[in-house]
């Protein structure tokens, strides 16, 4: 009896097997492609997905930071963050979970360049990971937007969600590298995940409804 019970406990403790798919649409299991911007402000679109079929090392916290640095983003200025974290329900069974990371345009200086972004504005994105029991893809959902400068309280720029996505994708596609790690990235646009228009969107900024899925391979 003790042997059987021990075997059952070991089996239950085994990590979940990752689903071999690019991502699962959060709405299938009650989630949303809009995060929660807080204070009744509506949501911000998760308009880029780093596919769960990417190289596994890319999908870790350290891995997405290194990839971000390869495409012109880095961690926040001296690790400081103004404003509250946003949350998202990716329909993976974890419910609403706060962002894992927030990364900002680094203006070609991975060390302190994000301090400049904090002053003059630029592109930035929040990272959410789909890894619950209902959709354990490992995919990273990115809420990308172009924002204004400090004087304008970092509000989202006009058409900032579409513009931010397109700028990030343009920087990512093709061959990039950082810290002796080289990447090859392809992109595919998907419709039907996000709404179009401004209804329910933070700052009332309209969306074109496109999500770009990036497959990032370490080469």
XYZ file of N, CA, C and O in Angstrom:
876
model
N 0.820 -1.203 0.000
C 0.000 0.000 0.000
C 0.853 1.251 0.000
O 0.627 2.182 -0.742
N 1.917 1.261 0.849
C 2.764 2.442 0.934
C 3.463 2.700 -0.398
O 3.615 3.833 -0.827
N 3.891 1.613 -1.069
C 4.578 1.762 -2.347
C 3.650 2.365 -3.395
O 4.038 3.248 -4.160
N 2.399 1.902 -3.434
C 1.429 2.430 -4.390
C 1.160 3.899 -4.124
O 1.107 4.713 -5.028
N 0.976 4.244 -2.851
C 0.689 5.635 -2.488
C 1.841 6.538 -2.863
O 1.645 7.644 -3.371
N 3.085 6.081 -2.609
C 4.251 6.891 -2.955
C 4.336 7.102 -4.449
O 4.598 8.196 -4.932
N 4.074 6.043 -5.205
C 4.095 6.146 -6.666
C 3.064 7.154 -7.161
O 3.336 7.957 -8.052
N 1.887 7.167 -6.559
C 0.835 8.101 -6.952
C 1.251 9.529 -6.675
O 1.009 10.431 -7.477
N 1.908 9.772 -5.520
C 2.351 11.125 -5.184
C 3.397 11.617 -6.162
O 3.376 12.772 -6.590
N 4.333 10.743 -6.520
C 5.369 11.119 -7.485
C 4.744 11.479 -8.822
O 5.112 12.444 -9.480
N 3.759 10.685 -9.246
C 3.095 10.942 -10.523
C 2.394 12.293 -10.513
O 2.442 13.040 -11.483
N 1.741 12.622 -9.385
C 1.030 13.893 -9.299
C 1.983 15.066 -9.303
O 1.657 16.160 -9.768
N 3.201 14.869 -8.781
C 4.167 15.952 -8.684
C 4.896 16.203 -10.003
O 5.610 17.181 -10.141
N 4.741 15.325 -10.965
C 5.432 15.464 -12.251
C 4.983 16.744 -12.953
O 3.798 17.051 -13.029
N 5.944 17.538 -13.475
C 5.569 18.794 -14.144
C 4.628 18.545 -15.322
O 4.672 17.499 -15.977
N 3.775 19.522 -15.577
C 2.860 19.417 -16.706
C 3.632 19.353 -18.012
O 4.598 20.088 -18.218
N 3.199 18.477 -18.904
C 3.801 18.411 -20.223
C 3.355 19.613 -21.043
O 2.171 19.929 -21.106
N 4.290 20.325 -21.634
C 3.929 21.491 -22.422
C 3.161 21.072 -23.672
O 3.507 20.115 -24.350
N 2.084 21.828 -23.994
C 1.310 21.578 -25.210
C 2.127 22.001 -26.426
O 2.667 23.103 -26.465
N 2.218 21.128 -27.417
C 3.034 21.405 -28.597
C 2.241 22.196 -29.627
O 1.973 21.728 -30.744
N 1.826 23.388 -29.250
C 1.102 24.292 -30.145
C 1.658 25.701 -29.960
O 2.315 26.007 -28.961
N 1.382 26.556 -30.914
C 1.907 27.917 -30.852
C 1.304 28.704 -29.699
O 1.996 29.439 -28.984
N 0.004 28.558 -29.492
C -0.732 29.229 -28.419
C -2.147 28.683 -28.430
O -2.557 28.005 -29.388
N -2.896 28.985 -27.371
C -4.326 28.693 -27.336
C -5.055 30.020 -27.174
O -4.677 30.852 -26.331
N -6.078 30.239 -27.976
C -6.878 31.457 -27.868
C -7.445 31.560 -26.448
O -8.192 30.688 -26.016
N -7.096 32.593 -25.689
C -7.563 32.699 -24.302
C -9.075 32.635 -24.157
O -9.581 32.130 -23.140
N -9.805 33.114 -25.149
C -11.270 33.167 -25.016
C -11.905 31.786 -24.986
O -13.039 31.622 -24.515
N -11.186 30.762 -25.446
C -11.721 29.392 -25.442
C -12.034 28.942 -24.022
O -12.998 28.213 -23.776
N -11.216 29.396 -23.073
C -11.397 28.995 -21.679
C -11.692 30.192 -20.779
O -11.287 30.214 -19.612
N -12.408 31.178 -21.317
C -12.868 32.286 -20.497
C -11.888 33.410 -20.281
O -12.136 34.294 -19.453
N -10.777 33.403 -20.995
C -9.804 34.478 -20.883
C -10.039 35.561 -21.905
O -11.101 35.640 -22.540
N -9.047 36.411 -22.108
C -9.195 37.536 -23.022
C -7.847 37.939 -23.592
O -6.808 37.811 -22.935
N -7.865 38.458 -24.814
C -6.670 39.027 -25.435
C -6.449 40.474 -25.015
O -5.500 41.109 -25.471
N -7.312 40.995 -24.160
C -7.112 42.311 -23.558
C -6.694 42.115 -22.117
O -7.318 41.350 -21.371
N -5.632 42.796 -21.694
C -5.280 42.729 -20.283
C -6.169 43.684 -19.494
O -7.066 44.329 -20.047
N -5.954 43.742 -18.205
C -6.725 44.626 -17.329
C -5.834 45.787 -16.923
O -4.880 45.614 -16.162
N -6.137 46.970 -17.457
C -5.312 48.151 -17.178
C -5.625 48.771 -15.820
O -4.932 49.687 -15.390
N -6.668 48.269 -15.129
C -6.985 48.729 -13.787
C -7.857 49.964 -13.757
O -7.997 50.693 -14.740
N -8.497 50.195 -12.614
C -9.286 51.394 -12.345
C -10.364 51.649 -13.395
O -10.668 52.793 -13.736
N -10.939 50.570 -13.925
C -12.010 50.720 -14.896
C -11.607 51.326 -16.216
O -12.441 51.863 -16.952
N -10.307 51.214 -16.533
C -9.791 51.853 -17.747
C -9.923 50.998 -18.998
O -9.484 51.401 -20.074
N -10.502 49.825 -18.872
C -10.560 48.941 -20.027
C -9.280 48.141 -20.140
O -8.513 48.003 -19.180
N -9.038 47.602 -21.313
C -7.888 46.724 -21.493
C -6.918 47.220 -22.539
O -7.258 48.048 -23.386
N -5.703 46.689 -22.478
C -4.706 46.932 -23.519
C -4.500 45.631 -24.277
O -4.503 44.543 -23.682
N -4.335 45.711 -25.581
C -4.267 44.497 -26.390
C -2.938 43.765 -26.253
O -1.870 44.379 -26.265
N -3.020 42.457 -26.137
C -1.823 41.624 -26.265
C -1.695 41.319 -27.752
O -2.261 40.359 -28.265
N -0.984 42.188 -28.433
C -0.997 42.232 -29.889
C 0.184 41.533 -30.552
O 0.306 41.532 -31.777
N 1.059 40.935 -29.748
C 2.141 40.083 -30.258
C 2.199 38.836 -29.389
O 2.067 38.914 -28.169
N 2.354 37.681 -30.022
C 2.544 36.425 -29.294
C 3.870 35.819 -29.723
O 4.129 35.666 -30.924
N 4.723 35.505 -28.749
C 5.920 34.715 -29.038
C 5.493 33.253 -28.928
O 5.154 32.763 -27.846
N 5.475 32.572 -30.040
C 4.910 31.236 -30.159
C 5.531 30.247 -29.177
O 6.747 30.245 -28.940
N 4.683 29.361 -28.660
C 5.162 28.255 -27.841
C 6.006 27.260 -28.604
O 6.630 26.386 -28.002
N 6.047 27.380 -29.931
C 6.904 26.531 -30.764
C 8.274 27.150 -30.982
O 9.095 26.598 -31.717
N 8.534 28.289 -30.348
C 9.861 28.891 -30.393
C 10.854 28.021 -29.620
O 10.463 27.111 -28.870
N 12.146 28.318 -29.765
C 13.154 27.601 -28.976
C 12.829 27.746 -27.492
O 12.553 28.858 -27.022
N 12.837 26.650 -26.729
C 12.432 26.709 -25.316
C 13.166 27.761 -24.497
O 12.560 28.404 -23.630
N 14.451 27.961 -24.760
C 15.210 28.935 -23.969
C 14.716 30.360 -24.179
O 14.897 31.213 -23.302
N 14.097 30.637 -25.297
C 13.559 31.981 -25.553
C 12.383 32.273 -24.623
O 12.147 33.425 -24.243
N 11.652 31.245 -24.232
C 10.397 31.398 -23.508
C 10.577 31.524 -21.996
O 9.601 31.691 -21.273
N 11.816 31.470 -21.511
C 12.093 31.695 -20.090
C 12.181 33.200 -19.832
O 12.285 34.008 -20.762
N 12.189 33.581 -18.544
C 12.326 35.003 -18.210
C 13.644 35.564 -18.738
O 13.670 36.614 -19.384
N 14.740 34.868 -18.455
C 16.046 35.349 -18.938
C 16.098 35.330 -20.455
O 16.701 36.210 -21.081
N 15.443 34.322 -21.044
C 15.482 34.202 -22.496
C 14.759 35.318 -23.206
O 15.264 35.851 -24.205
N 13.581 35.710 -22.713
C 12.855 36.786 -23.392
C 13.541 38.120 -23.164
O 13.524 38.993 -24.041
N 14.217 38.293 -22.027
C 14.972 39.533 -21.806
C 16.139 39.608 -22.788
O 16.396 40.660 -23.383
N 16.838 38.495 -22.989
C 17.962 38.534 -23.928
C 17.479 38.786 -25.353
O 18.082 39.571 -26.097
N 16.379 38.123 -25.735
C 15.824 38.373 -27.069
C 15.392 39.823 -27.208
O 15.613 40.460 -28.250
N 14.765 40.355 -26.166
C 14.352 41.759 -26.195
C 15.552 42.674 -26.434
O 15.468 43.640 -27.204
N 16.661 42.372 -25.793
C 17.860 43.194 -25.985
C 18.387 43.078 -27.412
O 18.968 44.024 -27.946
N 18.163 41.924 -28.031
C 18.593 41.750 -29.418
C 17.774 42.596 -30.384
O 18.223 42.881 -31.502
N 16.573 43.019 -29.971
C 15.701 43.780 -30.870
C 15.445 45.206 -30.376
O 14.510 45.860 -30.824
N 16.281 45.658 -29.427
C 16.218 47.070 -29.056
C 15.436 47.418 -27.818
O 15.021 48.570 -27.636
N 15.234 46.440 -26.912
C 14.531 46.675 -25.653
C 15.401 46.192 -24.496
O 16.300 45.371 -24.682
N 15.100 46.674 -23.299
C 15.796 46.163 -22.129
C 14.931 46.365 -20.889
O 13.813 46.885 -20.966
N 15.464 45.933 -19.740
C 14.746 46.057 -18.475
C 14.646 47.520 -18.072
O 15.366 48.379 -18.573
N 13.767 47.795 -17.134
C 13.453 49.176 -16.791
C 14.637 49.891 -16.138
O 15.520 49.268 -15.541
N 14.626 51.202 -16.256
C 15.711 52.059 -15.789
C 16.036 51.784 -14.317
O 15.197 52.024 -13.438
N 17.234 51.237 -14.060
C 17.693 50.896 -12.707
C 16.690 49.998 -11.964
O 16.631 50.007 -10.738
N 15.904 49.229 -12.742
C 14.946 48.313 -12.144
C 13.738 48.977 -11.522
O 12.946 48.320 -10.837
N 13.565 50.281 -11.769
C 12.465 51.017 -11.166
C 11.266 51.045 -12.107
O 11.420 51.191 -13.321
N 10.081 50.935 -11.533
C 8.861 50.945 -12.348
C 7.847 51.900 -11.753
O 7.538 51.833 -10.567
N 7.366 52.806 -12.584
C 6.304 53.709 -12.162
C 4.957 53.193 -12.621
O 4.804 52.753 -13.754
N 3.970 53.252 -11.747
C 2.651 52.742 -12.102
C 2.496 51.289 -11.704
O 3.470 50.576 -11.458
N 1.253 50.838 -11.657
C 0.966 49.487 -11.208
C 1.109 48.460 -12.320
O 1.036 48.788 -13.509
N 1.328 47.218 -11.899
C 1.373 46.124 -12.862
C -0.028 45.867 -13.407
O -1.021 46.065 -12.716
N -0.099 45.450 -14.653
C -1.363 45.046 -15.239
C -1.477 43.522 -15.172
O -0.481 42.818 -15.021
N -2.692 43.032 -15.266
C -2.924 41.593 -15.178
C -3.658 41.110 -16.421
O -4.263 41.898 -17.153
N -3.604 39.795 -16.639
C -4.295 39.208 -17.790
C -4.717 37.792 -17.458
O -4.033 37.083 -16.711
N -5.830 37.385 -18.036
C -6.311 36.009 -17.954
C -6.140 35.374 -19.331
O -6.866 35.712 -20.274
N -5.173 34.479 -19.444
C -4.859 33.873 -20.736
C -5.629 32.586 -20.985
O -5.283 31.820 -21.891
N -6.670 32.334 -20.197
C -7.499 31.156 -20.431
C -6.774 29.851 -20.223
O -7.144 28.828 -20.805
N -5.733 29.875 -19.377
C -4.954 28.663 -19.148
C -5.264 28.004 -17.810
O -4.616 27.036 -17.423
N -6.264 28.527 -17.109
C -6.629 27.973 -15.820
C -6.005 28.681 -14.638
O -6.334 28.383 -13.487
N -5.099 29.620 -14.901
C -4.448 30.358 -13.817
C -5.240 31.582 -13.386
O -4.856 32.242 -12.411
N -6.298 31.926 -14.102
C -7.034 33.143 -13.792
C -6.228 34.375 -14.150
O -5.312 34.324 -14.971
N -6.573 35.499 -13.528
C -5.862 36.754 -13.805
C -4.520 36.752 -13.085
O -4.450 36.561 -11.871
N -3.457 36.958 -13.842
C -2.095 36.930 -13.306
C -1.386 38.218 -13.716
O -1.499 38.661 -14.863
N -0.643 38.804 -12.792
C 0.102 40.020 -13.095
C 1.180 39.757 -14.143
O 1.704 38.643 -14.256
N 1.524 40.802 -14.875
C 2.577 40.719 -15.881
C 3.857 40.145 -15.277
O 4.179 40.369 -14.110
N 4.567 39.387 -16.083
C 5.834 38.804 -15.652
C 6.961 39.813 -15.725
O 7.804 39.889 -14.833
N 6.973 40.592 -16.795
C 8.038 41.562 -17.039
C 7.464 42.758 -17.773
O 6.414 42.663 -18.428
N 8.185 43.885 -17.704
C 7.905 45.021 -18.574
C 9.239 45.499 -19.131
O 10.190 45.734 -18.381
N 9.314 45.601 -20.434
C 10.559 45.932 -21.121
C 10.350 47.164 -21.998
O 9.281 47.336 -22.579
N 11.388 47.992 -22.069
C 11.264 49.279 -22.751
C 12.331 49.445 -23.825
O 13.416 48.851 -23.738
N 12.020 50.258 -24.804
C 12.977 50.589 -25.854
C 14.249 51.137 -25.215
O 14.186 51.975 -24.303
N 15.414 50.662 -25.690
C 16.655 51.041 -25.011
C 17.555 51.987 -25.809
O 18.661 52.313 -25.371
N 17.104 52.436 -26.964
C 17.844 53.415 -27.751
C 19.319 53.024 -27.911
O 20.233 53.836 -27.743
N 19.529 51.749 -28.243
C 20.857 51.196 -28.555
C 21.804 51.180 -27.370
O 23.029 51.116 -27.547
N 21.275 51.225 -26.155
C 22.110 51.096 -24.963
C 21.375 50.212 -23.971
O 20.500 50.689 -23.234
N 21.721 48.917 -23.954
C 21.008 47.957 -23.109
C 21.217 48.224 -21.625
O 20.457 47.737 -20.795
N 22.247 49.009 -21.279
C 22.522 49.290 -19.887
C 21.613 50.347 -19.293
O 20.949 50.122 -18.283
N 21.589 51.526 -19.923
C 20.834 52.654 -19.347
C 19.882 53.303 -20.342
O 19.250 54.307 -20.033
N 19.752 52.735 -21.532
C 18.921 53.353 -22.555
C 17.468 53.471 -22.192
O 16.765 54.387 -22.660
N 16.979 52.560 -21.345
C 15.567 52.647 -20.971
C 15.297 53.857 -20.071
O 14.150 54.277 -19.947
N 16.343 54.407 -19.457
C 16.161 55.658 -18.704
C 15.770 56.780 -19.652
O 14.938 57.635 -19.323
N 16.363 56.769 -20.853
C 16.006 57.759 -21.864
C 14.566 57.561 -22.314
O 13.815 58.531 -22.480
N 14.160 56.299 -22.486
C 12.770 56.036 -22.870
C 11.807 56.572 -21.825
O 10.747 57.109 -22.158
N 12.169 56.442 -20.561
C 11.304 56.945 -19.500
C 11.129 58.455 -19.602
O 10.086 58.997 -19.221
N 12.134 59.140 -20.135
C 12.073 60.604 -20.261
C 11.369 61.047 -21.538
O 10.503 61.923 -21.514
N 11.735 60.437 -22.673
C 11.259 60.959 -23.959
C 10.190 60.083 -24.597
O 9.644 60.422 -25.642
N 9.876 58.941 -23.955
C 8.886 58.045 -24.522
C 9.494 57.069 -25.517
O 10.694 57.103 -25.803
N 8.658 56.189 -26.037
C 9.128 55.186 -26.983
C 8.264 53.944 -26.896
O 7.152 53.972 -26.377
N 8.806 52.854 -27.387
C 8.048 51.607 -27.428
C 8.277 50.808 -26.143
O 9.357 50.891 -25.536
N 7.289 50.042 -25.727
C 7.467 49.179 -24.564
C 6.451 48.046 -24.624
O 5.483 48.099 -25.375
N 6.714 46.991 -23.853
C 5.760 45.880 -23.818
C 5.780 45.165 -22.476
O 6.782 45.132 -21.769
N 4.604 44.611 -22.161
C 4.406 43.795 -20.967
C 4.342 42.332 -21.408
O 3.811 42.029 -22.481
N 4.853 41.438 -20.565
C 4.938 40.020 -20.893
C 4.021 39.216 -19.977
O 4.065 39.369 -18.753
N 3.203 38.360 -20.585
C 2.346 37.431 -19.851
C 2.591 36.025 -20.411
O 2.680 35.863 -21.627
N 2.665 35.022 -19.525
C 3.002 33.659 -19.965
C 1.786 32.742 -19.841
O 1.151 32.676 -18.789
N 1.512 31.994 -20.903
C 0.407 31.021 -20.923
C 0.960 29.655 -20.505
O 1.589 28.965 -21.305
N 0.720 29.267 -19.250
C 1.337 28.028 -18.772
C 0.493 27.254 -17.768
O 1.003 26.405 -17.045
N -0.805 27.509 -17.712
C -1.672 26.782 -16.782
C -2.084 25.426 -17.323
O -1.793 25.063 -18.469
N -2.793 24.682 -16.500
C -3.164 23.310 -16.844
C -4.087 23.218 -18.057
O -4.104 22.218 -18.758
N -4.867 24.270 -18.324
C -5.800 24.236 -19.448
C -5.157 24.620 -20.776
O -5.731 24.351 -21.840
N -3.997 25.250 -20.724
C -3.313 25.679 -21.957
C -1.849 25.917 -21.626
O -1.386 27.046 -21.516
N -1.126 24.840 -21.480
C 0.276 24.930 -21.070
C 1.181 25.018 -22.298
O 1.971 24.126 -22.580
N 1.046 26.113 -23.031
C 1.802 26.273 -24.275
C 3.180 26.885 -24.060
O 4.054 26.742 -24.909
N 3.354 27.627 -22.965
C 4.588 28.367 -22.764
C 4.684 29.629 -23.587
O 5.662 30.371 -23.481
N 3.674 29.892 -24.417
C 3.696 31.085 -25.271
C 3.714 32.352 -24.417
O 3.149 32.399 -23.327
N 4.355 33.367 -24.945
C 4.427 34.665 -24.278
C 3.531 35.647 -25.021
O 3.707 35.867 -26.224
N 2.583 36.219 -24.309
C 1.664 37.195 -24.877
C 2.186 38.584 -24.505
O 2.357 38.894 -23.323
N 2.432 39.400 -25.505
C 3.035 40.717 -25.298
C 2.010 41.814 -25.564
O 1.372 41.832 -26.619
N 1.859 42.699 -24.602
C 1.031 43.891 -24.787
C 1.972 45.031 -25.160
O 2.653 45.594 -24.300
N 2.009 45.347 -26.442
C 2.994 46.291 -26.971
C 2.332 47.623 -27.280
O 1.235 47.659 -27.857
N 2.986 48.719 -26.919
C 2.436 50.039 -27.255
C 3.532 51.089 -27.268
O 4.515 51.000 -26.541
N 3.323 52.072 -28.127
C 4.181 53.250 -28.198
C 3.621 54.280 -27.223
O 2.415 54.562 -27.228
N 4.497 54.841 -26.359
C 4.014 55.774 -25.352
C 4.698 57.133 -25.454
O 5.788 57.267 -26.016
N 4.026 58.136 -24.896
C 4.535 59.500 -24.906
C 5.582 59.699 -23.803
O 5.880 58.789 -23.026
N 6.113 60.913 -23.719
C 7.192 61.190 -22.776
C 6.677 61.390 -21.355
O 5.473 61.345 -21.086
N 7.620 61.635 -20.440
C 7.285 61.796 -19.028
C 6.343 62.974 -18.810
O 5.430 62.906 -17.976
N 6.551 64.048 -19.571
C 5.710 65.236 -19.419
C 4.245 64.937 -19.729
O 3.343 65.591 -19.216
N 4.024 63.920 -20.598
C 2.660 63.503 -20.939
C 2.249 62.253 -20.168
O 1.315 61.549 -20.556
N 2.970 61.971 -19.082
C 2.630 60.894 -18.148
C 2.593 59.516 -18.801
O 1.836 58.639 -18.383
N 3.429 59.348 -19.840
C 3.559 58.047 -20.499
C 2.240 57.533 -21.060
O 2.028 56.317 -21.177
N 1.331 58.428 -21.408
C 0.095 57.987 -22.031
C 0.406 57.355 -23.387
O 1.449 57.629 -23.995
N -0.471 56.501 -23.873
C -0.238 55.828 -25.148
C -0.366 56.826 -26.293
O -1.275 57.651 -26.325
N 0.555 56.741 -27.249
C 0.550 57.634 -28.403
C -0.676 57.383 -29.283
O -1.318 56.324 -29.202
N -0.980 58.345 -30.131
C -2.043 58.169 -31.104
C -1.747 56.937 -31.958
O -0.637 56.796 -32.483
N -2.703 56.033 -32.080
C -2.528 54.758 -32.788
C -1.380 53.939 -32.193
O -0.757 53.127 -32.864
N -1.139 54.142 -30.894
C 0.055 53.585 -30.269
C 0.099 52.074 -30.156
O 1.194 51.497 -30.102
N -1.056 51.418 -30.122
C -1.032 49.953 -30.031
C -0.608 49.333 -31.361
O 0.261 48.454 -31.402
N -1.194 49.799 -32.441
C -0.810 49.279 -33.759
C 0.634 49.654 -34.101
O 1.399 48.832 -34.603
N 0.990 50.909 -33.821
C 2.340 51.384 -34.133
C 3.387 50.631 -33.319
O 4.422 50.197 -33.837
N 3.111 50.453 -32.023
C 4.059 49.744 -31.176
C 4.293 48.319 -31.644
O 5.429 47.842 -31.710
N 3.205 47.625 -31.973
C 3.329 46.254 -32.494
C 4.173 46.222 -33.752
O 5.098 45.407 -33.879
N 3.868 47.104 -34.686
C 4.565 47.073 -35.965
C 6.052 47.387 -35.817
O 6.898 46.794 -36.507
N 6.391 48.299 -34.910
C 7.800 48.627 -34.679
C 8.538 47.443 -34.078
O 9.671 47.130 -34.476
N 7.922 46.782 -33.110
C 8.581 45.620 -32.500
C 8.776 44.510 -33.524
O 9.865 43.922 -33.608
N 7.755 44.230 -34.307
C 7.849 43.157 -35.299
C 8.922 43.470 -36.335
O 9.719 42.597 -36.713
N 8.985 44.718 -36.785
C 9.998 45.099 -37.775
C 11.405 44.879 -37.232
O 12.315 44.463 -37.968
N 11.594 45.150 -35.937
C 12.908 44.946 -35.326
C 13.234 43.474 -35.122
O 14.405 43.072 -35.142
N 12.196 42.659 -34.938
C 12.408 41.253 -34.574
C 12.627 40.331 -35.763
O 13.422 39.374 -35.669
N 11.931 40.584 -36.862
C 11.943 39.630 -37.973
C 13.323 39.566 -38.626
O 13.970 40.584 -38.861
N 13.767 38.331 -38.900
C 15.070 38.132 -39.523
C 16.085 37.652 -38.507
O 15.747 36.969 -37.538
N 17.330 38.016 -38.727
C 18.431 37.543 -37.884
C 18.880 38.649 -36.936
O 19.176 39.776 -37.373
N 18.923 38.339 -35.647
C 19.348 39.280 -34.616
C 20.233 38.527 -33.625
O 20.280 37.293 -33.625
N 20.907 39.266 -32.750
C 21.730 38.601 -31.731
C 21.999 39.544 -30.576
O 21.959 40.774 -30.712
N 22.261 38.946 -29.427
C 22.716 39.689 -28.253
C 23.364 38.692 -27.300
O 22.880 37.579 -27.117
N 24.487 39.106 -26.682
C 25.145 38.270 -25.683
C 25.542 36.905 -26.192
O 25.357 35.904 -25.500
N 26.055 36.829 -27.406
C 26.503 35.573 -28.023
C 25.369 34.594 -28.313
O 25.609 33.408 -28.542
N 24.138 35.077 -28.281
C 22.996 34.253 -28.690
C 22.407 34.847 -29.958
O 22.100 36.044 -30.000
N 22.262 34.028 -30.986
C 21.730 34.483 -32.269
C 20.333 33.915 -32.488
O 20.050 32.764 -32.123
N 19.478 34.737 -33.110
C 18.078 34.373 -33.308
C 17.689 34.507 -34.773
O 18.185 35.377 -35.500
N 16.767 33.657 -35.189
C 16.107 33.790 -36.482
C 14.606 33.809 -36.211
O 14.073 32.870 -35.612
N 13.938 34.869 -36.642
C 12.540 35.089 -36.275
C 11.668 35.262 -37.498
O 12.003 36.023 -38.410
N 10.544 34.553 -37.506
C 9.541 34.720 -38.551
C 8.249 35.225 -37.924
O 8.018 35.070 -36.719
N 7.400 35.833 -38.753
C 6.168 36.439 -38.249
C 4.983 36.046 -39.114
O 5.110 35.870 -40.331
N 3.822 35.914 -38.467
C 2.568 35.677 -39.184
C 1.471 36.483 -38.501
O 1.357 36.472 -37.268
N 0.686 37.194 -39.298
C -0.416 37.991 -38.753
C -1.678 37.144 -38.645
O -1.993 36.352 -39.536
N -2.395 37.335 -37.532
C -3.617 36.585 -37.258
C -4.723 37.575 -36.938
O -4.519 38.532 -36.188
N -5.897 37.359 -37.504
C -7.068 38.161 -37.152
C -8.080 37.277 -36.439
O -8.015 36.049 -36.500
N -9.006 37.912 -35.741
C -10.045 37.181 -35.038
C -9.774 36.971 -33.563
O -10.664 36.540 -32.819
N -8.551 37.251 -33.109
C -8.230 37.147 -31.685
C -8.589 38.430 -30.950
O -9.108 38.403 -29.840
N -8.267 39.563 -31.557
C -8.544 40.878 -30.977
C -9.720 41.530 -31.692
O -9.944 41.297 -32.883
N -10.440 42.392 -30.986
C -11.482 43.172 -31.659
C -10.870 44.278 -32.506
O -9.678 44.574 -32.411
N -11.681 44.890 -33.332
C -11.290 46.114 -34.024
C -12.031 47.285 -33.366
O -13.056 47.097 -32.710
N -11.472 48.491 -33.553
C -12.107 49.661 -32.973
C -11.615 49.946 -31.563
O -10.683 49.318 -31.062
N -12.291 50.892 -30.905
C -11.820 51.408 -29.618
C -12.676 50.992 -28.432
O -12.348 51.316 -27.290
N -13.764 50.267 -28.655
C -14.674 49.917 -27.570
C -13.970 49.026 -26.545
O -13.459 47.951 -26.878
N -13.940 49.472 -25.290
C -13.328 48.706 -24.219
C -11.821 48.768 -24.158
O -11.196 48.060 -23.357
N -11.210 49.629 -24.978
C -9.751 49.712 -25.055
C -9.252 50.889 -24.210
O -9.809 51.993 -24.280
N -8.207 50.665 -23.439
C -7.628 51.717 -22.614
C -7.271 52.941 -23.459
O -6.698 52.817 -24.549
N -7.619 54.122 -22.953
C -7.382 55.409 -23.612
C -8.249 55.617 -24.855
O -8.083 56.619 -25.562
N -9.159 54.683 -25.161
C -10.031 54.848 -26.307
C -9.309 54.872 -27.637
O -9.753 55.520 -28.588
N -8.200 54.158 -27.728
C -7.388 54.123 -28.956
C -7.784 52.897 -29.777
O -7.747 51.764 -29.281
N -8.125 53.110 -31.019
C -8.656 52.034 -31.857
C -7.580 51.010 -32.228
O -6.401 51.343 -32.402
N -8.036 49.772 -32.380
C -7.188 48.666 -32.818
C -7.555 48.264 -34.236
O -8.706 48.381 -34.640
N -6.576 47.741 -34.966
C -6.885 47.193 -36.288
C -7.213 45.704 -36.226
O -7.537 45.086 -37.235
N -7.126 45.108 -35.030
C -7.518 43.717 -34.844
C -6.473 42.688 -35.202
O -6.743 41.485 -35.145
N -5.253 43.116 -35.512
C -4.194 42.179 -35.926
C -3.323 41.797 -34.735
O -2.901 42.649 -33.954
N -3.074 40.503 -34.594
C -2.069 39.977 -33.666
C -0.966 39.356 -34.515
O -1.251 38.583 -35.434
N 0.279 39.693 -34.202
C 1.408 39.087 -34.921
C 2.028 38.004 -34.060
O 2.366 38.235 -32.902
N 2.134 36.802 -34.628
C 2.735 35.666 -33.931
C 4.175 35.517 -34.414
O 4.432 35.361 -35.613
N 5.110 35.597 -33.467
C 6.531 35.460 -33.770
C 7.004 34.065 -33.372
O 6.714 33.602 -32.256
N 7.704 33.410 -34.248
C 8.387 32.159 -33.921
C 9.877 32.470 -33.897
O 10.452 32.860 -34.924
N 10.475 32.335 -32.716
C 11.858 32.753 -32.503
C 12.715 31.519 -32.270
O 12.512 30.778 -31.303
N 13.674 31.307 -33.141
C 14.560 30.146 -33.027
C 15.974 30.598 -32.721
O 16.496 31.539 -33.343
N 16.592 29.930 -31.752
C 18.013 30.169 -31.481
C 18.810 29.364 -32.492
O 18.585 28.163 -32.675
N 19.750 30.025 -33.157
C 20.506 29.378 -34.244
C 21.988 29.367 -33.938
O 22.456 30.036 -33.045
